mmCIF file of N, CA, C and O in Angstrom:
data_model
loop_
_atom_site.group_PDB
_atom_site.id
_atom_site.type_symbol
_atom_site.label_atom_id
_atom_site.label_comp_id
_atom_site.label_asym_id
_atom_site.label_seq_id
_atom_site.Cartn_x
_atom_site.Cartn_y
_atom_site.Cartn_z
ATOM 1 N N ALA A 262 124.623 84.858 119.334
ATOM 2 C CA ALA A 262 124.212 85.331 120.638
ATOM 3 C C ALA A 262 124.000 84.161 121.610
ATOM 4 O O ALA A 262 124.380 84.254 122.771
ATOM 5 N N VAL A 263 123.414 83.094 121.112
ATOM 6 C CA VAL A 263 123.167 81.936 121.978
ATOM 7 C C VAL A 263 124.491 81.353 122.463
ATOM 8 O O VAL A 263 124.625 80.994 123.635
ATOM 9 N N ASP A 264 125.481 81.287 121.572
ATOM 10 C CA ASP A 264 126.790 80.774 121.980
ATOM 11 C C ASP A 264 127.415 81.662 123.060
ATOM 12 O O ASP A 264 128.037 81.153 123.996
ATOM 13 N N ASP A 265 127.255 82.973 122.939
ATOM 14 C CA ASP A 265 127.771 83.884 123.965
ATOM 15 C C ASP A 265 127.072 83.645 125.301
ATOM 16 O O ASP A 265 127.720 83.611 126.353
ATOM 17 N N TYR A 266 125.764 83.460 125.264
ATOM 18 C CA TYR A 266 125.035 83.172 126.500
ATOM 19 C C TYR A 266 125.466 81.825 127.084
ATOM 20 O O TYR A 266 125.578 81.686 128.299
ATOM 21 N N ARG A 267 125.708 80.856 126.237
ATOM 22 C CA ARG A 267 126.164 79.553 126.744
ATOM 23 C C ARG A 267 127.517 79.679 127.430
ATOM 24 O O ARG A 267 127.780 79.014 128.430
ATOM 25 N N GLN A 268 128.379 80.541 126.905
ATOM 26 C CA GLN A 268 129.662 80.771 127.568
ATOM 27 C C GLN A 268 129.442 81.450 128.925
ATOM 28 O O GLN A 268 130.072 81.086 129.916
ATOM 29 N N LEU A 269 128.532 82.406 128.975
ATOM 30 C CA LEU A 269 128.199 83.041 130.255
ATOM 31 C C LEU A 269 127.665 82.020 131.250
ATOM 32 O O LEU A 269 127.982 82.071 132.436
ATOM 33 N N ILE A 270 126.837 81.106 130.770
ATOM 34 C CA ILE A 270 126.266 80.071 131.636
ATOM 35 C C ILE A 270 127.377 79.241 132.260
ATOM 36 O O ILE A 270 127.348 78.921 133.448
ATOM 37 N N ARG A 271 128.391 78.918 131.469
ATOM 38 C CA ARG A 271 129.502 78.101 131.981
ATOM 39 C C ARG A 271 130.385 78.866 132.964
ATOM 40 O O ARG A 271 130.908 78.276 133.901
ATOM 41 N N LEU A 272 130.560 80.162 132.754
ATOM 42 C CA LEU A 272 131.570 80.905 133.497
ATOM 43 C C LEU A 272 131.039 81.804 134.607
ATOM 44 O O LEU A 272 131.816 82.254 135.446
ATOM 45 N N SER A 273 129.772 82.075 134.630
ATOM 46 C CA SER A 273 129.235 83.084 135.536
ATOM 47 C C SER A 273 128.762 82.520 136.868
ATOM 48 O O SER A 273 128.427 81.341 136.964
ATOM 49 N N PRO A 274 128.674 83.409 137.862
ATOM 50 C CA PRO A 274 128.044 83.020 139.135
ATOM 51 C C PRO A 274 126.560 82.714 138.919
ATOM 52 O O PRO A 274 125.989 83.054 137.878
ATOM 53 N N GLN A 275 125.944 82.118 139.908
ATOM 54 C CA GLN A 275 124.563 81.619 139.819
ATOM 55 C C GLN A 275 123.581 82.638 139.241
ATOM 56 O O GLN A 275 122.854 82.328 138.312
ATOM 57 N N ARG A 276 123.538 83.832 139.777
ATOM 58 C CA ARG A 276 122.533 84.800 139.338
ATOM 59 C C ARG A 276 122.684 85.134 137.851
ATOM 60 O O ARG A 276 121.716 85.142 137.099
ATOM 61 N N GLU A 277 123.898 85.427 137.429
ATOM 62 C CA GLU A 277 124.134 85.758 136.031
ATOM 63 C C GLU A 277 123.923 84.545 135.130
ATOM 64 O O GLU A 277 123.438 84.662 134.007
ATOM 65 N N ARG A 278 124.276 83.371 135.635
ATOM 66 C CA ARG A 278 124.074 82.128 134.882
ATOM 67 C C ARG A 278 122.593 81.911 134.591
ATOM 68 O O ARG A 278 122.210 81.590 133.481
ATOM 69 N N ARG A 279 121.783 82.123 135.591
ATOM 70 C CA ARG A 279 120.346 81.903 135.430
ATOM 71 C C ARG A 279 119.759 82.900 134.428
ATOM 72 O O ARG A 279 118.946 82.552 133.582
ATOM 73 N N ARG A 280 120.171 84.152 134.527
ATOM 74 C CA ARG A 280 119.689 85.169 133.584
ATOM 75 C C ARG A 280 120.105 84.798 132.151
ATOM 76 O O ARG A 280 119.315 84.932 131.214
ATOM 77 N N ALA A 281 121.336 84.326 131.985
ATOM 78 C CA ALA A 281 121.819 83.917 130.664
ATOM 79 C C ALA A 281 121.021 82.718 130.150
ATOM 80 O O ALA A 281 120.718 82.639 128.952
ATOM 81 N N GLN A 282 120.661 81.774 131.023
ATOM 82 C CA GLN A 282 119.839 80.631 130.616
ATOM 83 C C GLN A 282 118.505 81.115 130.061
ATOM 84 O O GLN A 282 118.051 80.661 129.009
ATOM 85 N N TYR A 283 117.886 82.044 130.781
ATOM 86 C CA TYR A 283 116.585 82.556 130.354
ATOM 87 C C TYR A 283 116.699 83.268 129.006
ATOM 88 O O TYR A 283 115.922 83.020 128.090
ATOM 89 N N ARG A 284 117.687 84.135 128.871
ATOM 90 C CA ARG A 284 117.827 84.909 127.629
ATOM 91 C C ARG A 284 118.189 84.024 126.439
ATOM 92 O O ARG A 284 117.676 84.223 125.335
ATOM 93 N N ALA A 285 119.069 83.070 126.653
ATOM 94 C CA ALA A 285 119.415 82.148 125.560
ATOM 95 C C ALA A 285 118.192 81.339 125.149
ATOM 96 O O ALA A 285 117.944 81.135 123.951
ATOM 97 N N ALA A 286 117.415 80.892 126.115
ATOM 98 C CA ALA A 286 116.197 80.129 125.816
ATOM 99 C C ALA A 286 115.208 80.981 125.027
ATOM 100 O O ALA A 286 114.567 80.494 124.091
ATOM 101 N N ALA A 287 115.091 82.247 125.381
ATOM 102 C CA ALA A 287 114.178 83.139 124.663
ATOM 103 C C ALA A 287 114.595 83.280 123.196
ATOM 104 O O ALA A 287 113.751 83.262 122.299
ATOM 105 N N ILE A 288 115.893 83.402 122.956
ATOM 106 C CA ILE A 288 116.378 83.493 121.573
ATOM 107 C C ILE A 288 116.106 82.190 120.831
ATOM 108 O O ILE A 288 115.624 82.198 119.693
ATOM 109 N N LEU A 289 116.416 81.068 121.471
ATOM 110 C CA LEU A 289 116.161 79.773 120.832
ATOM 111 C C LEU A 289 114.690 79.619 120.478
ATOM 112 O O LEU A 289 114.345 79.155 119.393
ATOM 113 N N GLN A 290 113.833 80.030 121.386
ATOM 114 C CA GLN A 290 112.401 79.872 121.184
ATOM 115 C C GLN A 290 111.858 80.873 120.153
ATOM 116 O O GLN A 290 111.174 80.478 119.212
ATOM 117 N N ASP A 291 112.172 82.145 120.332
ATOM 118 C CA ASP A 291 111.567 83.196 119.514
ATOM 119 C C ASP A 291 112.194 83.352 118.130
ATOM 120 O O ASP A 291 111.490 83.593 117.157
ATOM 121 N N GLU A 292 113.495 83.237 118.065
ATOM 122 C CA GLU A 292 114.190 83.521 116.816
ATOM 123 C C GLU A 292 114.527 82.272 116.002
ATOM 124 O O GLU A 292 114.558 82.324 114.781
ATOM 125 N N LEU A 293 114.814 81.170 116.687
ATOM 126 C CA LEU A 293 115.285 79.978 115.994
ATOM 127 C C LEU A 293 114.290 78.819 115.991
ATOM 128 O O LEU A 293 114.546 77.789 115.376
ATOM 129 N N ALA A 294 113.182 78.970 116.713
ATOM 130 C CA ALA A 294 112.177 77.904 116.833
ATOM 131 C C ALA A 294 112.807 76.589 117.273
ATOM 132 O O ALA A 294 112.374 75.514 116.876
ATOM 133 N N ASP A 295 113.828 76.684 118.111
ATOM 134 C CA ASP A 295 114.482 75.492 118.670
ATOM 135 C C ASP A 295 113.874 75.221 120.038
ATOM 136 O O ASP A 295 114.402 75.620 121.067
ATOM 137 N N HIS A 296 112.736 74.556 120.028
ATOM 138 C CA HIS A 296 111.998 74.353 121.273
ATOM 139 C C HIS A 296 112.656 73.324 122.179
ATOM 140 O O HIS A 296 112.580 73.447 123.403
ATOM 141 N N PHE A 297 113.326 72.355 121.620
ATOM 142 C CA PHE A 297 114.028 71.391 122.468
ATOM 143 C C PHE A 297 115.201 72.060 123.188
ATOM 144 O O PHE A 297 115.438 71.810 124.373
ATOM 145 N N GLY A 298 115.926 72.924 122.489
ATOM 146 C CA GLY A 298 117.006 73.671 123.129
ATOM 147 C C GLY A 298 116.484 74.609 124.198
ATOM 148 O O GLY A 298 117.062 74.730 125.285
ATOM 149 N N ALA A 299 115.360 75.272 123.909
ATOM 150 C CA ALA A 299 114.743 76.161 124.879
ATOM 151 C C ALA A 299 114.282 75.381 126.114
ATOM 152 O O ALA A 299 114.479 75.827 127.249
ATOM 153 N N ILE A 300 113.700 74.216 125.890
ATOM 154 C CA ILE A 300 113.239 73.382 127.005
ATOM 155 C C ILE A 300 114.404 73.023 127.916
ATOM 156 O O ILE A 300 114.296 73.122 129.141
ATOM 157 N N ALA A 301 115.513 72.623 127.346
ATOM 158 C CA ALA A 301 116.673 72.224 128.159
ATOM 159 C C ALA A 301 117.127 73.367 129.059
ATOM 160 O O ALA A 301 117.383 73.168 130.258
ATOM 161 N N LEU A 302 117.217 74.565 128.522
ATOM 162 C CA LEU A 302 117.662 75.712 129.326
ATOM 163 C C LEU A 302 116.602 76.153 130.329
ATOM 164 O O LEU A 302 116.910 76.465 131.480
ATOM 165 N N LEU A 303 115.348 76.178 129.900
ATOM 166 C CA LEU A 303 114.288 76.630 130.798
ATOM 167 C C LEU A 303 114.031 75.650 131.935
ATOM 168 O O LEU A 303 113.692 76.062 133.044
ATOM 169 N N GLU A 304 114.193 74.360 131.677
ATOM 170 C CA GLU A 304 114.043 73.376 132.762
ATOM 171 C C GLU A 304 115.084 73.646 133.853
ATOM 172 O O GLU A 304 114.767 73.576 135.041
ATOM 173 N N LYS A 305 116.323 73.944 133.452
ATOM 174 C CA LYS A 305 117.359 74.273 134.432
ATOM 175 C C LYS A 305 116.985 75.530 135.192
ATOM 176 O O LYS A 305 117.152 75.604 136.409
ATOM 177 N N TYR A 306 116.499 76.516 134.479
ATOM 178 C CA TYR A 306 116.116 77.775 135.112
ATOM 179 C C TYR A 306 114.999 77.549 136.132
ATOM 180 O O TYR A 306 115.099 77.954 137.279
ATOM 181 N N VAL A 307 113.938 76.901 135.691
ATOM 182 C CA VAL A 307 112.767 76.687 136.541
ATOM 183 C C VAL A 307 113.102 75.830 137.761
ATOM 184 O O VAL A 307 112.604 76.075 138.862
ATOM 185 N N SER A 308 113.957 74.850 137.590
ATOM 186 C CA SER A 308 114.276 73.957 138.709
ATOM 187 C C SER A 308 114.997 74.674 139.843
ATOM 188 O O SER A 308 114.952 74.218 140.977
ATOM 189 N N SER A 309 115.637 75.796 139.547
ATOM 190 C CA SER A 309 116.344 76.527 140.606
ATOM 191 C C SER A 309 115.683 77.852 140.957
ATOM 192 O O SER A 309 116.241 78.632 141.732
ATOM 193 N N ALA A 310 114.511 78.128 140.417
ATOM 194 C CA ALA A 310 113.835 79.405 140.665
ATOM 195 C C ALA A 310 113.227 79.442 142.068
ATOM 196 O O ALA A 310 112.631 78.466 142.523
ATOM 197 N N GLN A 311 113.400 80.566 142.718
ATOM 198 C CA GLN A 311 112.773 80.820 144.012
ATOM 199 C C GLN A 311 111.393 81.436 143.772
ATOM 200 O O GLN A 311 111.124 81.986 142.701
ATOM 201 N N ALA A 312 110.534 81.390 144.774
ATOM 202 C CA ALA A 312 109.195 81.957 144.645
ATOM 203 C C ALA A 312 109.252 83.449 144.332
ATOM 204 O O ALA A 312 108.381 83.987 143.653
ATOM 205 N N SER A 313 110.277 84.120 144.821
ATOM 206 C CA SER A 313 110.402 85.561 144.606
ATOM 207 C C SER A 313 111.078 85.916 143.284
ATOM 208 O O SER A 313 111.226 87.090 142.953
ATOM 209 N N ASP A 314 111.477 84.930 142.522
ATOM 210 C CA ASP A 314 112.168 85.149 141.258
ATOM 211 C C ASP A 314 111.252 85.878 140.279
ATOM 212 O O ASP A 314 110.202 85.361 139.899
ATOM 213 N N ALA A 315 111.672 87.057 139.856
ATOM 214 C CA ALA A 315 110.838 87.882 138.982
ATOM 215 C C ALA A 315 110.548 87.218 137.642
ATOM 216 O O ALA A 315 109.487 87.424 137.069
ATOM 217 N N LEU A 316 111.463 86.432 137.140
ATOM 218 C CA LEU A 316 111.264 85.781 135.849
ATOM 219 C C LEU A 316 110.727 84.358 135.963
ATOM 220 O O LEU A 316 110.526 83.693 134.953
ATOM 221 N N GLY A 317 110.488 83.900 137.174
ATOM 222 C CA GLY A 317 110.023 82.524 137.367
ATOM 223 C C GLY A 317 108.733 82.218 136.632
ATOM 224 O O GLY A 317 108.611 81.180 135.974
ATOM 225 N N ALA A 318 107.769 83.110 136.720
ATOM 226 C CA ALA A 318 106.491 82.893 136.041
ATOM 227 C C ALA A 318 106.672 82.933 134.527
ATOM 228 O O ALA A 318 106.135 82.088 133.812
ATOM 229 N N GLU A 319 107.438 83.909 134.055
ATOM 230 C CA GLU A 319 107.670 84.020 132.618
ATOM 231 C C GLU A 319 108.407 82.796 132.077
ATOM 232 O O GLU A 319 108.112 82.315 130.980
ATOM 233 N N ALA A 320 109.365 82.305 132.843
ATOM 234 C CA ALA A 320 110.107 81.114 132.414
ATOM 235 C C ALA A 320 109.171 79.913 132.307
ATOM 236 O O ALA A 320 109.271 79.125 131.354
ATOM 237 N N ARG A 321 108.263 79.764 133.249
ATOM 238 C CA ARG A 321 107.303 78.654 133.203
ATOM 239 C C ARG A 321 106.357 78.786 132.004
ATOM 240 O O ARG A 321 106.020 77.795 131.362
ATOM 241 N N ILE A 322 105.926 80.007 131.710
ATOM 242 C CA ILE A 322 105.054 80.222 130.557
ATOM 243 C C ILE A 322 105.805 79.907 129.267
ATOM 244 O O ILE A 322 105.285 79.226 128.378
ATOM 245 N N ARG A 323 107.041 80.377 129.161
ATOM 246 C CA ARG A 323 107.851 80.062 127.976
ATOM 247 C C ARG A 323 108.057 78.557 127.846
ATOM 248 O O ARG A 323 107.956 77.990 126.759
ATOM 249 N N LEU A 324 108.350 77.909 128.970
ATOM 250 C CA LEU A 324 108.565 76.467 128.967
ATOM 251 C C LEU A 324 107.294 75.743 128.516
ATOM 252 O O LEU A 324 107.345 74.823 127.700
ATOM 253 N N ALA A 325 106.156 76.176 129.027
ATOM 254 C CA ALA A 325 104.883 75.571 128.620
ATOM 255 C C ALA A 325 104.655 75.749 127.121
ATOM 256 O O ALA A 325 104.221 74.818 126.432
ATOM 257 N N ARG A 326 104.980 76.924 126.604
ATOM 258 C CA ARG A 326 104.815 77.178 125.174
ATOM 259 C C ARG A 326 105.672 76.228 124.342
ATOM 260 O O ARG A 326 105.217 75.671 123.345
ATOM 261 N N SER A 327 106.910 76.026 124.765
ATOM 262 C CA SER A 327 107.775 75.098 124.020
ATOM 263 C C SER A 327 107.281 73.666 124.139
ATOM 264 O O SER A 327 107.313 72.913 123.163
ATOM 265 N N TYR A 328 106.812 73.278 125.327
ATOM 266 C CA TYR A 328 106.265 71.923 125.456
ATOM 267 C C TYR A 328 105.046 71.736 124.549
ATOM 268 O O TYR A 328 104.872 70.670 123.960
ATOM 269 N N MET A 329 104.219 72.766 124.420
ATOM 270 C CA MET A 329 103.078 72.649 123.505
ATOM 271 C C MET A 329 103.563 72.481 122.068
ATOM 272 O O MET A 329 103.010 71.679 121.318
ATOM 273 N N LYS A 330 104.594 73.212 121.690
ATOM 274 C CA LYS A 330 105.119 73.144 120.324
ATOM 275 C C LYS A 330 105.676 71.758 119.993
ATOM 276 O O LYS A 330 105.616 71.333 118.846
ATOM 277 N N VAL A 331 106.228 71.065 120.993
ATOM 278 C CA VAL A 331 106.785 69.730 120.727
ATOM 279 C C VAL A 331 105.781 68.615 121.029
ATOM 280 O O VAL A 331 106.127 67.440 120.963
ATOM 281 N N GLY A 332 104.556 68.995 121.369
ATOM 282 C CA GLY A 332 103.496 68.003 121.527
ATOM 283 C C GLY A 332 103.310 67.428 122.918
ATOM 284 O O GLY A 332 102.610 66.434 123.075
ATOM 285 N N ASN A 333 103.889 68.028 123.933
ATOM 286 C CA ASN A 333 103.720 67.524 125.296
ATOM 287 C C ASN A 333 102.722 68.415 126.033
ATOM 288 O O ASN A 333 103.075 69.245 126.872
ATOM 289 N N ARG A 334 101.461 68.222 125.706
ATOM 290 C CA ARG A 334 100.375 69.025 126.258
ATOM 291 C C ARG A 334 100.251 68.862 127.782
ATOM 292 O O ARG A 334 100.010 69.827 128.493
ATOM 293 N N ALA A 335 100.429 67.654 128.269
ATOM 294 C CA ALA A 335 100.287 67.403 129.712
ATOM 295 C C ALA A 335 101.303 68.214 130.507
ATOM 296 O O ALA A 335 100.966 68.811 131.530
ATOM 297 N N LYS A 336 102.543 68.227 130.062
ATOM 298 C CA LYS A 336 103.582 68.993 130.748
ATOM 299 C C LYS A 336 103.266 70.486 130.678
ATOM 300 O O LYS A 336 103.429 71.213 131.661
ATOM 301 N N ALA A 337 102.794 70.950 129.522
ATOM 302 C CA ALA A 337 102.423 72.361 129.370
ATOM 303 C C ALA A 337 101.301 72.732 130.335
ATOM 304 O O ALA A 337 101.364 73.775 130.998
ATOM 305 N N GLU A 338 100.300 71.881 130.435
ATOM 306 C CA GLU A 338 99.180 72.155 131.348
ATOM 307 C C GLU A 338 99.649 72.229 132.796
ATOM 308 O O GLU A 338 99.216 73.098 133.555
ATOM 309 N N THR A 339 100.524 71.325 133.188
ATOM 310 C CA THR A 339 101.057 71.321 134.552
ATOM 311 C C THR A 339 101.811 72.608 134.845
ATOM 312 O O THR A 339 101.649 73.207 135.915
ATOM 313 N N LEU A 340 102.623 73.043 133.913
ATOM 314 C CA LEU A 340 103.385 74.284 134.098
ATOM 315 C C LEU A 340 102.473 75.497 134.196
ATOM 316 O O LEU A 340 102.668 76.367 135.050
ATOM 317 N N LEU A 341 101.479 75.573 133.328
ATOM 318 C CA LEU A 341 100.561 76.707 133.371
ATOM 319 C C LEU A 341 99.763 76.720 134.668
ATOM 320 O O LEU A 341 99.552 77.783 135.274
ATOM 321 N N ALA A 342 99.340 75.556 135.122
ATOM 322 C CA ALA A 342 98.634 75.478 136.411
ATOM 323 C C ALA A 342 99.534 75.934 137.550
ATOM 324 O O ALA A 342 99.071 76.581 138.496
ATOM 325 N N SER A 343 100.826 75.629 137.457
ATOM 326 C CA SER A 343 101.752 76.062 138.512
ATOM 327 C C SER A 343 101.904 77.576 138.523
ATOM 328 O O SER A 343 102.047 78.175 139.590
ATOM 329 N N VAL A 344 101.854 78.215 137.362
ATOM 330 C CA VAL A 344 101.920 79.678 137.309
ATOM 331 C C VAL A 344 100.692 80.264 137.994
ATOM 332 O O VAL A 344 100.801 81.201 138.792
ATOM 333 N N ILE A 345 99.547 79.703 137.705
ATOM 334 C CA ILE A 345 98.297 80.205 138.292
ATOM 335 C C ILE A 345 98.322 80.070 139.810
ATOM 336 O O ILE A 345 97.925 80.989 140.537
ATOM 337 N N SER A 346 98.813 78.954 140.315
ATOM 338 C CA SER A 346 98.812 78.742 141.770
ATOM 339 C C SER A 346 99.940 79.478 142.487
ATOM 340 O O SER A 346 99.763 79.945 143.597
ATOM 341 N N ARG A 347 101.105 79.600 141.860
ATOM 342 C CA ARG A 347 102.247 80.258 142.514
ATOM 343 C C ARG A 347 102.203 81.773 142.442
ATOM 344 O O ARG A 347 102.793 82.450 143.277
ATOM 345 N N TYR A 348 101.572 82.305 141.406
ATOM 346 C CA TYR A 348 101.578 83.747 141.173
ATOM 347 C C TYR A 348 100.149 84.274 140.993
ATOM 348 O O TYR A 348 99.845 84.923 140.000
ATOM 349 N N PRO A 349 99.265 84.008 141.961
ATOM 350 C CA PRO A 349 97.858 84.389 141.798
ATOM 351 C C PRO A 349 97.703 85.912 141.670
ATOM 352 O O PRO A 349 98.419 86.682 142.291
ATOM 353 N N GLY A 350 96.766 86.305 140.808
ATOM 354 C CA GLY A 350 96.454 87.719 140.649
ATOM 355 C C GLY A 350 97.455 88.515 139.822
ATOM 356 O O GLY A 350 97.302 89.724 139.679
ATOM 357 N N THR A 351 98.449 87.857 139.273
ATOM 358 C CA THR A 351 99.447 88.563 138.474
ATOM 359 C C THR A 351 99.078 88.497 136.991
ATOM 360 O O THR A 351 98.298 87.632 136.577
ATOM 361 N N PRO A 352 99.646 89.400 136.184
ATOM 362 C CA PRO A 352 99.419 89.295 134.739
ATOM 363 C C PRO A 352 99.882 87.940 134.175
ATOM 364 O O PRO A 352 99.255 87.413 133.253
ATOM 365 N N ALA A 353 100.944 87.386 134.738
ATOM 366 C CA ALA A 353 101.420 86.078 134.273
ATOM 367 C C ALA A 353 100.366 85.002 134.536
ATOM 368 O O ALA A 353 100.135 84.135 133.687
ATOM 369 N N ALA A 354 99.731 85.042 135.692
ATOM 370 C CA ALA A 354 98.682 84.061 136.006
ATOM 371 C C ALA A 354 97.497 84.217 135.064
ATOM 372 O O ALA A 354 96.912 83.223 134.618
ATOM 373 N N THR A 355 97.160 85.442 134.740
ATOM 374 C CA THR A 355 96.070 85.696 133.796
ATOM 375 C C THR A 355 96.413 85.131 132.422
ATOM 376 O O THR A 355 95.580 84.492 131.772
ATOM 377 N N ARG A 356 97.661 85.353 131.977
ATOM 378 C CA ARG A 356 98.106 84.816 130.695
ATOM 379 C C ARG A 356 98.102 83.294 130.707
ATOM 380 O O ARG A 356 97.691 82.646 129.732
ATOM 381 N N ALA A 357 98.553 82.705 131.806
ATOM 382 C CA ALA A 357 98.562 81.246 131.921
ATOM 383 C C ALA A 357 97.147 80.701 131.853
ATOM 384 O O ALA A 357 96.909 79.676 131.195
ATOM 385 N N ARG A 358 96.209 81.356 132.520
ATOM 386 C CA ARG A 358 94.803 80.917 132.487
ATOM 387 C C ARG A 358 94.271 80.988 131.065
ATOM 388 O O ARG A 358 93.601 80.072 130.587
ATOM 389 N N GLN A 359 94.599 82.054 130.343
ATOM 390 C CA GLN A 359 94.152 82.202 128.959
ATOM 391 C C GLN A 359 94.747 81.105 128.074
ATOM 392 O O GLN A 359 94.056 80.534 127.235
ATOM 393 N N MET A 360 96.017 80.805 128.281
ATOM 394 C CA MET A 360 96.657 79.744 127.498
ATOM 395 C C MET A 360 95.991 78.397 127.760
ATOM 396 O O MET A 360 95.773 77.614 126.836
ATOM 397 N N LEU A 361 95.667 78.127 129.035
ATOM 398 C CA LEU A 361 94.986 76.869 129.360
ATOM 399 C C LEU A 361 93.607 76.823 128.697
ATOM 400 O O LEU A 361 93.212 75.778 128.164
ATOM 401 N N ASP A 362 92.901 77.940 128.756
ATOM 402 C CA ASP A 362 91.566 77.989 128.147
ATOM 403 C C ASP A 362 91.624 77.780 126.636
ATOM 404 O O ASP A 362 90.699 77.220 126.046
ATOM 405 N N ASP A 363 92.698 78.238 126.015
ATOM 406 C CA ASP A 363 92.844 78.127 124.565
ATOM 407 C C ASP A 363 93.322 76.752 124.092
ATOM 408 O O ASP A 363 93.328 76.485 122.900
ATOM 409 N N MET A 364 93.747 75.910 125.028
ATOM 410 C CA MET A 364 94.277 74.595 124.642
ATOM 411 C C MET A 364 93.167 73.655 124.215
ATOM 412 O O MET A 364 92.128 73.591 124.574
#
């Protein structure tokens, strides 16, 4: 599945490419525990996310989770703080606050 998403990333227009990046990263993170691979895809996703992007907060939370798994706590904290400030009052911001509190 990840290889199929990588092909979509190479061949698709921007919107579909970004969605494929997110989904491939989710598989790498959730199913394969490949946090470095997930980080690479999620960094690309997050760097091009608009404020109105529905998955922007989720991508940042996933990215923070992978950074925590590879031992980069500072980067994870920065990402979670960005979710709280960019998406105030949302369930994602609440989850980010809980993750920060649990660190």
